[in-house]
Short mmCIF file of C-alpha atoms in Angstrom, two decimals:
data_model
loop_
_atom_site.label_atom_id
_atom_site.label_comp_id
_atom_site.label_asym_id
_atom_site.label_seq_id
_atom_site.Cartn_x
_atom_site.Cartn_y
_atom_site.Cartn_z
CA MET A 1 65.83 86.74 -20.73
CA ASN A 2 64.81 90.81 -20.23
CA THR A 3 61.62 90.74 -21.97
CA ASN A 4 60.14 92.61 -18.98
CA LEU A 5 62.84 95.10 -18.50
CA THR A 6 63.05 98.30 -20.50
CA ASP A 7 66.23 99.59 -22.18
CA GLY A 8 66.69 101.97 -19.12
CA GLU A 9 65.99 99.47 -16.52
CA VAL A 10 68.60 97.19 -18.11
CA LEU A 11 71.05 100.15 -18.16
CA GLU A 12 70.36 100.80 -14.26
CA LEU A 13 70.53 97.11 -13.50
CA SER A 14 73.93 96.77 -15.45
CA ALA A 15 75.31 99.66 -13.35
CA LEU A 16 73.95 98.46 -9.94
CA CYS A 17 75.46 94.89 -10.71
CA SER A 18 79.05 96.46 -11.63
CA ALA A 19 79.03 98.86 -8.75
CA LEU A 20 78.11 95.66 -6.32
CA ILE A 21 81.25 93.42 -8.32
CA ASP A 22 83.35 96.38 -7.86
CA GLY A 23 83.08 96.72 -3.82
CA ALA A 24 81.60 100.51 -4.30
CA ILE A 25 77.84 99.87 -4.15
CA THR A 26 76.32 102.59 -1.74
CA ASP A 27 73.66 101.51 0.88
CA PRO A 28 71.09 103.22 -1.04
CA GLU A 29 72.06 101.30 -4.43
CA ARG A 30 71.95 98.34 -2.52
CA ALA A 31 68.52 98.85 -1.17
CA ARG A 32 67.49 99.54 -4.57
CA LEU A 33 69.12 95.92 -5.83
CA GLU A 34 67.39 94.22 -3.11
CA ALA A 35 64.17 95.45 -3.63
CA TRP A 36 64.38 95.17 -7.28
CA LEU A 37 65.46 91.62 -7.34
CA GLY A 38 63.05 90.69 -4.54
CA ALA A 39 60.19 92.13 -7.08
CA SER A 40 61.30 91.13 -10.57
CA GLU A 41 62.12 87.81 -11.69
CA ALA A 42 63.66 89.42 -14.96
CA ALA A 43 65.71 91.38 -12.95
CA ARG A 44 66.84 88.12 -10.99
CA GLU A 45 67.75 86.19 -14.01
CA TYR A 46 69.55 89.31 -15.45
CA TYR A 47 71.62 89.36 -11.96
CA VAL A 48 72.59 86.04 -12.07
CA ARG A 49 74.01 85.90 -15.22
CA ALA A 50 76.12 88.93 -14.59
CA MET A 51 77.43 87.46 -11.33
CA ALA A 52 78.45 84.08 -12.91
CA LEU A 53 79.68 85.81 -16.10
CA SER A 54 82.21 87.77 -13.61
CA ALA A 55 83.09 85.03 -11.61
CA SER A 56 84.22 83.03 -14.74
CA LEU A 57 86.05 86.22 -16.10
CA CYS A 58 87.81 86.38 -12.86
CA ASP A 59 89.24 82.73 -13.28
CA TYR A 60 89.90 83.23 -16.83
CA ALA A 61 92.40 86.27 -16.15
CA ASN A 62 93.73 84.26 -13.80
CA GLU A 63 94.46 81.17 -15.90
CA MET A 64 95.71 83.52 -18.50
CA GLN A 65 98.33 85.19 -16.10
CA ALA A 66 99.68 81.68 -14.74
CA GLU A 67 99.74 80.42 -18.30
CA ALA A 68 102.49 83.15 -19.17
CA PRO A 69 104.32 84.25 -16.21
CA ASP A 70 107.56 85.26 -17.80
CA LEU A 71 105.84 88.49 -19.44
CA SER A 72 106.48 91.03 -17.37
CA THR A 73 106.80 94.06 -19.44
CA LYS A 74 103.68 95.44 -20.02
CA VAL A 75 100.24 94.23 -18.83
CA VAL A 76 96.87 94.70 -20.62
CA ARG A 77 94.16 95.28 -18.10
CA PRO A 78 90.52 94.41 -18.88
CA ALA A 79 87.80 96.70 -17.82
CA ALA A 80 87.83 97.28 -13.99
CA TRP A 81 84.33 95.58 -13.34
CA GLN A 82 84.87 92.41 -15.44
CA TRP A 83 87.86 91.42 -13.16
CA THR A 84 89.89 93.29 -11.44
CA ILE A 85 88.84 92.17 -7.94
CA GLY A 86 89.83 88.72 -8.85
CA THR A 87 87.83 85.54 -7.85
CA LEU A 88 87.39 86.24 -4.07
CA ALA A 89 85.56 89.49 -4.60
CA ALA A 90 83.28 87.88 -7.21
CA ALA A 91 82.68 84.90 -4.96
CA ALA A 92 81.81 87.46 -2.03
CA ALA A 93 79.17 89.08 -4.68
CA LEU A 94 77.72 85.64 -5.20
CA VAL A 95 77.59 85.36 -0.99
CA LEU A 96 75.80 88.88 -0.71
CA ALA A 97 73.59 87.81 -3.53
CA PHE A 98 72.56 84.96 -1.62
CA TRP A 99 71.72 86.98 1.23
CA PHE A 100 69.07 88.88 -0.18
CA GLY A 101 67.92 86.68 -3.07
CA ALA A 102 68.74 83.36 -2.47
CA LYS A 103 65.58 82.07 -3.55
CA GLU A 104 66.13 82.94 -7.02
CA LEU A 105 69.77 81.88 -7.36
CA ARG A 106 68.57 78.52 -6.10
CA ARG A 107 66.49 78.14 -9.03
CA ALA A 108 69.07 77.46 -11.50
CA PRO A 109 69.58 73.80 -10.91
CA ALA A 110 65.93 73.38 -12.57
CA THR A 111 67.02 74.24 -15.95
CA ALA A 112 69.71 71.78 -17.36
CA LEU A 113 72.11 72.88 -20.48
CA VAL A 114 72.43 69.26 -21.27
CA GLU A 115 70.62 66.72 -23.19
CA VAL A 116 68.21 64.72 -21.11
CA GLU A 117 68.76 60.87 -21.05
CA SER A 118 66.34 58.68 -19.85
CA GLU A 119 69.00 56.52 -18.24
CA ASP A 120 69.86 59.07 -16.05
CA THR A 121 68.58 58.87 -12.61
CA VAL A 122 67.32 61.74 -10.89
CA ALA A 123 65.48 59.97 -7.52
CA ARG A 124 64.64 56.90 -5.74
CA LEU A 125 61.95 55.43 -4.33
CA SER A 126 62.53 55.87 -0.32
CA GLY A 127 59.75 54.82 1.22
CA ALA A 128 56.11 52.87 0.75
CA LYS A 129 52.85 52.03 2.10
CA ASP A 130 50.47 49.69 0.94
CA VAL A 131 51.15 50.86 -2.77
CA GLN A 132 49.03 49.56 -5.77
CA TRP A 133 50.94 50.01 -8.77
CA LEU A 134 49.77 51.21 -12.34
CA GLY A 135 52.01 50.54 -14.66
CA GLU A 136 55.43 50.20 -13.91
CA VAL A 137 56.17 48.34 -10.52
CA ALA A 138 59.34 49.59 -8.35
CA LYS A 139 60.38 48.44 -5.31
CA THR A 140 61.86 50.87 -2.25
CA GLY A 141 65.15 51.64 -2.96
CA ASP A 142 64.88 51.68 -6.46
CA GLU A 143 66.56 54.22 -8.24
CA LEU A 144 64.15 56.55 -10.54
CA HIS A 145 64.79 57.91 -14.13
CA ARG A 146 64.40 61.09 -15.79
CA GLY A 147 60.82 61.01 -17.61
CA GLN A 148 59.90 58.18 -15.43
CA ARG A 149 56.02 58.06 -14.65
CA VAL A 150 55.25 57.03 -11.00
CA GLU A 151 51.34 56.02 -11.03
CA ILE A 152 49.69 54.42 -8.10
CA ALA A 153 46.05 53.34 -7.49
CA ALA A 154 46.14 53.54 -3.90
CA GLY A 155 48.75 53.71 -0.85
CA ILE A 156 51.68 56.17 -0.38
CA ALA A 157 54.79 56.00 -2.17
CA GLU A 158 57.49 58.78 -1.07
CA ILE A 159 60.45 59.91 -3.65
CA THR A 160 63.72 61.49 -2.81
CA PHE A 161 64.93 63.48 -5.48
CA ASP A 162 68.95 63.82 -5.87
CA SER A 163 68.46 67.79 -4.87
CA GLY A 164 67.48 66.09 -1.57
CA ALA A 165 63.57 67.31 -2.21
CA ARG A 166 61.26 64.51 -0.75
CA VAL A 167 58.07 64.26 -2.00
CA THR A 168 54.76 61.91 -1.19
CA VAL A 169 52.24 60.98 -3.10
CA GLU A 170 49.06 59.33 -2.15
CA GLY A 171 46.81 57.48 -4.33
CA PRO A 172 45.13 57.67 -6.98
CA ALA A 173 47.97 59.58 -8.15
CA ALA A 174 50.12 60.52 -11.32
CA LEU A 175 53.83 62.00 -10.86
CA GLU A 176 56.27 62.43 -13.50
CA LEU A 177 60.18 62.79 -12.79
CA THR A 178 61.36 66.06 -14.80
CA SER A 179 64.55 66.41 -13.42
CA ALA A 180 66.27 65.81 -10.11
CA TRP A 181 64.99 69.62 -9.37
CA GLU A 182 61.54 69.49 -10.80
CA ALA A 183 58.25 67.22 -11.13
CA THR A 184 54.82 67.07 -12.94
CA LEU A 185 51.60 65.98 -10.63
CA HIS A 186 49.49 64.88 -13.45
CA HIS A 187 46.98 64.14 -10.61
CA GLY A 188 46.58 63.37 -7.21
CA THR A 189 47.68 64.24 -3.84
CA LEU A 190 51.26 65.73 -3.00
CA ARG A 191 53.26 66.57 -0.39
CA ALA A 192 56.88 68.04 -0.51
CA ASN A 193 59.10 68.39 2.24
CA VAL A 194 62.54 70.93 1.01
CA PRO A 195 65.36 71.08 2.73
CA ALA A 196 67.69 74.54 2.69
CA GLU A 197 69.90 72.65 0.23
CA ALA A 198 66.97 71.86 -2.41
CA ILE A 199 65.57 75.35 -2.40
CA GLY A 200 64.22 76.11 -5.59
CA PHE A 201 62.53 72.74 -6.19
CA ARG A 202 59.87 73.07 -8.34
CA ILE A 203 56.30 71.10 -8.75
CA SER A 204 54.44 71.91 -12.38
CA ASN A 205 50.72 71.05 -13.20
CA PRO A 206 48.30 72.13 -16.07
CA GLU A 207 46.82 74.77 -13.47
CA VAL A 208 49.92 76.21 -11.85
CA ASP A 209 53.67 76.21 -10.99
CA VAL A 210 54.76 76.05 -7.41
CA VAL A 211 58.58 76.82 -6.68
CA ASP A 212 59.72 76.06 -3.03
CA LEU A 213 61.21 78.94 -0.94
CA GLY A 214 62.11 76.61 1.89
CA THR A 215 59.19 74.75 3.49
CA GLU A 216 56.63 71.80 3.45
CA PHE A 217 53.79 72.36 1.15
CA SER A 218 50.89 70.01 -0.39
CA MET A 219 49.12 69.85 -3.66
CA VAL A 220 45.84 68.08 -4.67
CA ALA A 221 45.07 67.88 -8.35
CA ASP A 222 41.65 66.57 -8.71
CA ALA A 223 39.48 65.52 -11.44
CA LYS A 224 37.59 68.65 -12.32
CA GLY A 225 40.50 70.34 -13.46
CA GLY A 226 41.51 72.28 -10.27
CA THR A 227 44.46 72.41 -8.27
CA GLU A 228 44.95 73.36 -4.48
CA VAL A 229 48.22 74.53 -2.80
CA TYR A 230 48.63 74.33 1.13
CA VAL A 231 51.67 75.62 2.87
CA ILE A 232 52.29 73.82 5.88
CA GLU A 233 55.41 75.53 6.90
CA GLY A 234 57.62 78.22 5.04
CA SER A 235 56.77 79.91 2.00
CA VAL A 236 56.19 79.28 -1.73
CA GLU A 237 56.02 81.16 -5.08
CA VAL A 238 53.22 80.10 -6.94
CA ALA A 239 52.36 80.97 -10.84
CA PRO A 240 48.96 80.23 -12.39
CA ARG A 241 49.31 79.38 -16.00
CA ASP A 242 46.64 81.51 -17.00
CA ALA A 243 48.71 84.62 -15.27
CA GLY A 244 48.46 86.59 -18.23
CA GLY A 245 52.08 88.08 -17.53
CA ARG A 246 51.19 89.05 -13.66
CA GLU A 247 53.57 88.45 -10.73
CA PRO A 248 53.63 85.30 -9.04
CA LEU A 249 51.96 85.02 -5.56
CA VAL A 250 53.64 84.06 -2.55
CA LEU A 251 52.09 81.83 -0.28
CA ARG A 252 53.16 81.53 3.34
CA GLU A 253 52.62 79.20 6.37
CA LYS A 254 49.05 77.96 6.54
CA GLN A 255 47.73 79.75 3.59
CA ALA A 256 46.21 77.85 0.64
CA ARG A 257 44.61 78.83 -2.51
CA ARG A 258 42.90 77.00 -5.47
CA PHE A 259 44.08 76.92 -9.25
CA ALA A 260 41.63 76.52 -11.94
CA ARG A 261 40.75 78.32 -15.34
CA SER A 262 38.17 80.13 -13.82
CA GLY A 263 40.67 81.79 -12.06
CA VAL A 264 42.28 81.83 -8.28
CA SER A 265 40.15 81.42 -5.32
CA GLU A 266 40.41 80.93 -1.36
CA VAL A 267 40.12 76.98 -0.71
CA ALA A 268 37.06 75.92 1.32
CA ASP A 269 37.43 74.48 4.65
CA ARG A 270 41.02 75.18 4.21
CA ASP A 271 42.23 74.37 8.18
CA GLN A 272 40.41 71.05 8.27
CA LYS A 273 42.71 69.90 4.92
CA LEU A 274 45.47 71.53 6.50
CA ASP A 275 45.23 69.27 9.53
CA ARG A 276 45.03 66.06 7.28
CA PHE A 277 48.43 67.06 5.42
CA ILE A 278 49.95 67.81 8.73
CA ARG A 279 49.91 64.31 10.34
CA LYS A 280 52.38 61.86 10.42
CA ILE A 281 52.62 58.76 8.07
CA SER A 282 54.66 55.82 9.01
CA LEU A 283 56.58 54.34 5.95
CA ASP A 284 58.39 51.04 5.19
CA ARG A 285 61.98 51.90 3.99
CA LEU A 286 64.89 49.88 2.88
CA THR A 287 68.34 50.90 4.30
CA ARG A 288 71.12 49.79 2.36
CA PRO A 289 74.64 48.88 3.96
CA VAL A 290 77.74 51.04 3.22
CA SER A 291 81.22 50.55 4.04
CA TYR A 292 83.78 53.81 3.70
CA VAL A 293 87.62 54.31 3.92
CA ARG A 294 88.47 57.50 5.34
CA TRP A 295 91.77 59.50 5.58
CA SER A 296 91.15 62.00 8.11
CA PHE A 297 94.67 63.73 7.60
CA ASP A 298 94.98 64.46 11.06
CA GLU A 299 97.85 61.64 11.86
CA THR A 300 100.96 60.60 9.75
CA ASP A 301 103.94 58.75 9.69
CA GLY A 302 106.68 60.45 7.57
CA ARG A 303 105.14 60.00 4.01
CA VAL A 304 102.28 57.65 5.21
CA VAL A 305 98.70 58.51 5.79
CA ARG A 306 97.06 56.20 7.75
CA ALA A 307 93.31 54.81 6.80
CA GLU A 308 90.48 54.14 8.70
CA LYS A 309 87.90 51.67 7.69
CA LEU A 310 84.04 51.97 8.52
CA GLY A 311 82.16 48.86 7.41
CA ALA A 312 83.35 45.76 5.65
CA ALA A 313 86.22 47.19 3.75
CA ARG A 314 89.33 44.98 3.65
CA GLY A 315 92.85 46.24 3.13
CA SER A 316 95.11 48.73 4.81
CA PHE A 317 94.35 51.52 2.64
CA ASP A 318 97.41 53.37 3.65
CA LEU A 319 98.61 56.54 1.46
CA GLN A 320 101.80 56.54 0.04
CA LEU A 321 103.00 59.82 -0.53
CA SER A 322 105.76 60.64 -3.06
CA GLY A 323 106.77 63.79 -1.04
CA ASP A 324 106.62 65.78 1.90
CA GLY A 325 103.50 67.46 2.37
CA ALA A 326 102.64 70.17 5.01
CA ARG A 327 100.18 69.38 8.11
CA VAL A 328 97.94 72.36 8.22
CA GLU A 329 94.84 73.36 9.93
CA GLY A 330 91.79 71.79 7.94
CA ARG A 331 87.98 71.89 8.30
CA TRP A 332 88.08 69.34 10.67
CA GLN A 333 91.28 69.17 12.69
CA GLY A 334 94.60 68.43 10.42
CA ALA A 335 94.96 68.34 6.57
CA LEU A 336 97.46 67.66 3.98
CA GLU A 337 98.60 70.40 1.88
CA PHE A 338 99.57 69.50 -1.64
CA ASP A 339 102.24 71.97 -3.25
CA GLY A 340 101.81 70.58 -6.96
CA THR A 341 104.76 68.58 -7.01
CA PHE A 342 104.12 65.40 -5.51
CA GLY A 343 100.92 63.26 -4.95
CA GLY A 344 99.99 59.58 -3.25
CA ARG A 345 99.03 56.27 -4.13
CA VAL A 346 96.83 53.77 -2.22
CA ALA A 347 96.63 50.24 -2.76
CA PHE A 348 92.54 49.94 -2.93
CA PRO A 349 91.16 46.14 -3.92
CA GLY A 350 88.33 46.56 -6.38
CA ILE A 351 88.42 50.31 -7.05
CA ASP A 352 89.05 49.17 -10.54
CA GLN A 353 85.32 47.73 -10.72
CA ARG A 354 82.52 49.17 -12.76
CA ARG A 355 80.23 49.64 -9.75
CA ALA A 356 78.77 52.66 -7.73
CA ARG A 357 81.02 54.70 -5.45
CA THR A 358 81.32 58.10 -3.62
CA ALA A 359 84.15 60.00 -3.24
CA ALA A 360 83.65 63.06 -0.45
CA PHE A 361 85.83 65.15 0.66
CA TRP A 362 86.83 68.81 1.89
CA VAL A 363 88.89 70.81 -0.35
CA GLN A 364 90.67 74.28 -0.40
CA ALA A 365 92.16 75.15 -3.70
CA PRO A 366 94.08 78.46 -4.42
CA ALA A 367 92.01 81.22 -6.55
CA ARG A 368 95.21 81.73 -8.54
CA PRO A 369 97.13 78.41 -9.04
CA GLN A 370 99.95 77.62 -11.58
CA LEU A 371 98.91 75.44 -14.02
CA PRO A 372 101.17 72.78 -13.00
CA GLY A 373 99.42 72.42 -9.98
CA SER A 374 95.85 72.31 -11.25
CA GLY A 375 95.97 68.60 -11.48
CA PRO A 376 93.27 66.44 -10.59
CA LEU A 377 92.70 65.57 -6.95
CA LEU A 378 91.62 62.07 -7.32
CA ALA A 379 92.03 59.44 -9.94
CA TRP A 380 91.51 55.42 -10.42
CA PRO A 381 91.25 52.92 -13.33
CA LEU A 382 88.34 51.36 -15.06
CA HIS A 383 88.98 48.31 -16.46
CA THR A 384 86.16 47.83 -19.07
CA ARG A 385 87.12 46.15 -22.74
CA ASP A 386 88.39 49.40 -23.09
CA PRO A 387 90.74 50.70 -20.15
CA ARG A 388 89.52 53.99 -18.75
CA ALA A 389 90.04 55.84 -15.90
CA VAL A 390 88.17 58.34 -13.61
CA GLU A 391 89.70 61.97 -12.82
CA VAL A 392 88.07 64.57 -10.57
CA GLY A 393 89.84 67.91 -10.81
CA TRP A 394 88.92 71.63 -12.08
CA ASN A 395 87.91 72.65 -15.33
CA ARG A 396 90.27 74.61 -17.28
CA ASN A 397 88.22 75.50 -20.46
CA PRO A 398 86.06 78.13 -20.22
CA ASN A 399 84.30 77.20 -23.24
CA GLN A 400 82.88 74.40 -21.27
CA GLY A 401 81.67 76.12 -18.20
CA PRO A 402 83.09 78.17 -15.38
CA LEU A 403 86.74 78.13 -14.62
CA GLY A 404 87.43 76.56 -11.56
CA ALA A 405 83.94 74.19 -11.32
CA LEU A 406 84.42 70.56 -10.50
CA ARG A 407 85.20 68.40 -13.68
CA THR A 408 85.09 64.74 -13.41
CA ARG A 409 86.45 62.86 -16.57
CA VAL A 410 85.33 59.15 -17.16
CA GLY A 411 87.40 57.88 -20.18
CA ARG A 412 86.33 60.11 -23.02
CA GLY A 413 83.25 61.89 -21.40
CA ASN A 414 83.79 64.95 -19.22
CA PHE A 415 81.39 66.31 -16.59
CA VAL A 416 81.78 69.87 -15.52
CA GLY A 417 79.66 71.78 -12.82
CA SER A 418 78.59 75.27 -12.67
CA THR A 419 79.69 76.39 -9.16
CA PRO A 420 83.18 77.70 -9.27
CA VAL A 421 85.07 76.53 -6.26
CA ARG A 422 88.40 77.25 -7.07
CA ASP A 423 88.76 80.10 -4.51
CA GLY A 424 90.78 79.89 -1.52
CA ARG A 425 87.63 79.00 0.73
CA TRP A 426 87.21 75.03 2.42
CA HIS A 427 84.50 73.36 0.34
CA HIS A 428 82.90 70.16 0.88
CA VAL A 429 82.64 67.97 -2.31
CA ALA A 430 80.98 64.89 -3.25
CA VAL A 431 81.08 63.08 -6.56
CA VAL A 432 78.82 60.10 -7.16
CA TYR A 433 79.65 57.68 -9.87
CA LEU A 434 77.11 55.67 -11.33
CA PRO A 435 77.85 53.16 -14.01
CA LYS A 436 74.89 52.89 -16.70
CA GLN A 437 73.46 49.36 -17.54
CA LYS A 438 73.06 49.68 -21.15
CA SER A 439 76.69 50.64 -21.95
CA GLU A 440 79.83 49.69 -19.95
CA ALA A 441 81.18 53.18 -21.98
CA THR A 442 78.93 55.44 -20.27
CA ALA A 443 78.58 56.32 -16.65
CA GLN A 444 76.44 59.00 -14.96
CA ILE A 445 78.08 61.64 -12.48
CA LYS A 446 76.44 63.90 -9.87
CA HIS A 447 78.32 66.57 -8.31
CA TYR A 448 77.42 68.01 -4.69
CA ILE A 449 78.86 71.02 -3.62
CA ASP A 450 78.62 72.45 0.18
CA GLY A 451 75.66 69.66 0.70
CA ARG A 452 74.22 70.88 -2.78
CA LEU A 453 73.29 69.34 -6.15
CA ASP A 454 75.38 71.21 -8.70
CA THR A 455 73.89 71.53 -12.40
CA VAL A 456 76.21 69.88 -15.02
CA THR A 457 76.97 72.68 -17.87
CA TRP A 458 78.90 71.12 -19.94
CA LYS A 459 78.90 66.94 -20.90
CA HIS A 460 80.89 65.73 -23.95
CA GLY A 461 83.20 62.91 -25.19
CA GLY A 462 86.67 63.08 -26.64
CA LYS A 463 89.28 61.18 -28.26
CA LYS A 464 91.97 59.20 -26.78
CA SER A 465 95.22 57.84 -28.24
CA ALA A 466 95.82 54.23 -28.20
CA GLY A 467 99.35 55.27 -26.09
CA GLU A 468 97.03 56.66 -23.47
CA PHE A 469 94.80 53.40 -23.11
CA ALA A 470 98.10 51.48 -22.66
CA GLU A 471 99.13 53.91 -19.90
CA ILE A 472 96.04 53.02 -18.41
CA ALA A 473 96.28 49.41 -18.90
CA ALA A 474 99.56 49.35 -17.50
CA THR A 475 98.76 51.35 -14.28
CA SER A 476 98.05 49.02 -11.26
CA GLU A 477 94.23 48.26 -11.36
CA ASP A 478 93.67 48.31 -7.54
CA THR A 479 95.50 51.59 -7.26
CA LEU A 480 93.43 54.88 -5.91
CA TRP A 481 95.60 58.20 -6.91
CA ILE A 482 95.47 61.01 -4.41
CA GLY A 483 96.35 64.58 -5.19
CA GLN A 484 97.35 63.99 -8.78
CA GLY A 485 96.18 62.20 -11.87
CA LEU A 486 96.68 58.55 -13.00
CA GLY A 487 100.10 57.26 -13.03
CA GLU A 488 103.57 58.61 -11.67
CA GLY A 489 103.84 60.98 -14.18
CA ALA A 490 100.63 62.93 -14.24
CA GLU A 491 99.73 66.46 -13.04
CA ARG A 492 99.72 67.21 -9.49
CA PHE A 493 97.49 68.94 -7.29
CA GLN A 494 97.67 72.38 -5.51
CA GLY A 495 95.77 73.23 -2.45
CA GLN A 496 94.44 71.55 1.04
CA LEU A 497 92.74 68.28 1.30
CA ASP A 498 90.99 67.24 4.44
CA GLU A 499 88.00 64.18 5.19
CA LEU A 500 88.58 62.10 2.63
CA PHE A 501 85.93 59.38 2.29
CA ILE A 502 85.10 56.74 -0.59
CA ALA A 503 82.15 54.76 -0.05
CA ASP A 504 81.35 51.64 -1.95
CA ARG A 505 77.83 52.83 -3.05
CA ALA A 506 76.15 55.63 -4.31
CA LEU A 507 75.57 57.80 -1.09
CA THR A 508 71.90 59.68 -0.83
CA PRO A 509 71.65 63.37 -0.68
CA HIS A 510 70.71 62.81 3.14
CA GLU A 511 73.80 60.93 3.59
CA ILE A 512 76.09 63.42 1.79
CA ARG A 513 74.38 66.32 3.92
CA TYR A 514 75.17 64.01 6.97
CA LEU A 515 78.51 63.40 6.32
CA MET A 516 79.49 66.98 5.75
CA THR A 517 77.84 68.15 8.88
CA HIS A 518 79.07 65.66 11.19
CA ASN A 519 82.12 64.25 9.66
CA ALA A 520 80.78 60.90 10.03
CA PRO A 521 78.37 58.44 8.03
CA ALA A 522 75.02 58.64 8.68
CA PRO A 523 73.37 56.30 11.67
CA THR A 524 71.27 53.12 9.99
CA GLU A 525 68.52 53.68 12.53
CA MET A 526 68.57 57.81 11.47
CA LEU A 527 67.84 56.55 7.86
CA ALA A 528 65.27 53.79 8.73
CA ALA A 529 63.42 56.67 10.70
CA GLU A 530 63.53 59.35 8.01
#
């Protein structure tokens, strides 16, 4: 990780990070750290890991204190730089890091820590025009998998990645999907439109790697072995494969370079070629209908929270609470506060069916909850050959990822995110559940935190007892549990919940972003015009 840092630089960088975490950093030290992170990738990698470690240690200390509230005579305190300032200060450090180093922090999702599975989807074909396919044929709206090669002889194909990046390839072209954050252009012409939530998206090539810094850019990989990169708007970081340890280049709006084995050079007729890439293209798109059930928590009737149906959903969907929840100011008007002692249930026809769906909501959870109040936010049964359940909650195991990161359990599988969100602040969360086709025992889970696809840092299976299967089987198959786990005796959630939407299919990154920013489903006409 630190091959480009000397021992002295590592010591200095560690001291600067410690001062930042302690809140004792001076203006000259902050300026030094900002300049260093802007110039050195090795320093940025060290910084990101130091901040992540600090956040995890903060939450771990909080968990340990919550587990032993009666030990009051003597407290052994860890080193001050590690966690004495608590989770909120660590979160503040990360916010500051985003201010002067966002482009590097956002690179992290490009490297997954789990084994890849070819059945995992990472993108979908969102548009096409006069496409002549080579090899596997795809239809507009089809999900595309990790490792899949999209190859066309002619026409235009638009691919929207789960990260939110949108890539258009013009035939003849071949593009290989590496992950939701990365693709490889083998040959052909490509244009990438990368919104803010997908900053860090990467296009690789035998000649050059391009990392987006919030922009639109184009690449042309020709038959001569050269690759040209054009920046339409914003900026990109480009690293020639034969750079020999040199720092990457940053190309800004209207700039271009050609990369080949012979070296890096200017692009002939740059302006004329840029004009070609700027032109608007009309594509054929497929808009898929979606139904929502929504609980705004703005109005309640005693222990009943009324639901709103959007689309073809059938049923009343009113939430029946088992206790009196406080109505508090939420992210959008009112919210419901769960104190860890009660939850609720909803009669939800078809919730147990093994089909794609999305749960999206605003949540504010305390940074230091007692463990009895750290139960799931949502749970519902899945009636397959072996009864299973889906539970959405928090990670409480530091060996499986950051404490306080989102954790979704599906049967014996657990999916843990990389972003701690149990910090006393409002966060928008979307959980996309996708059953896999080859086995009813498996599923793919996608977490979106504040509109951005979160990296899964831990994915594993465990063992369940026959008694637990029996409990799931005995639970009403058409019940959604809110503010608790599955069943009346399950753990309860402590925190505030606002604007819960359940959609009957997997929402796209743009639909999730729209839901977060507008508190309403994206209009069909907008999706068709994208």
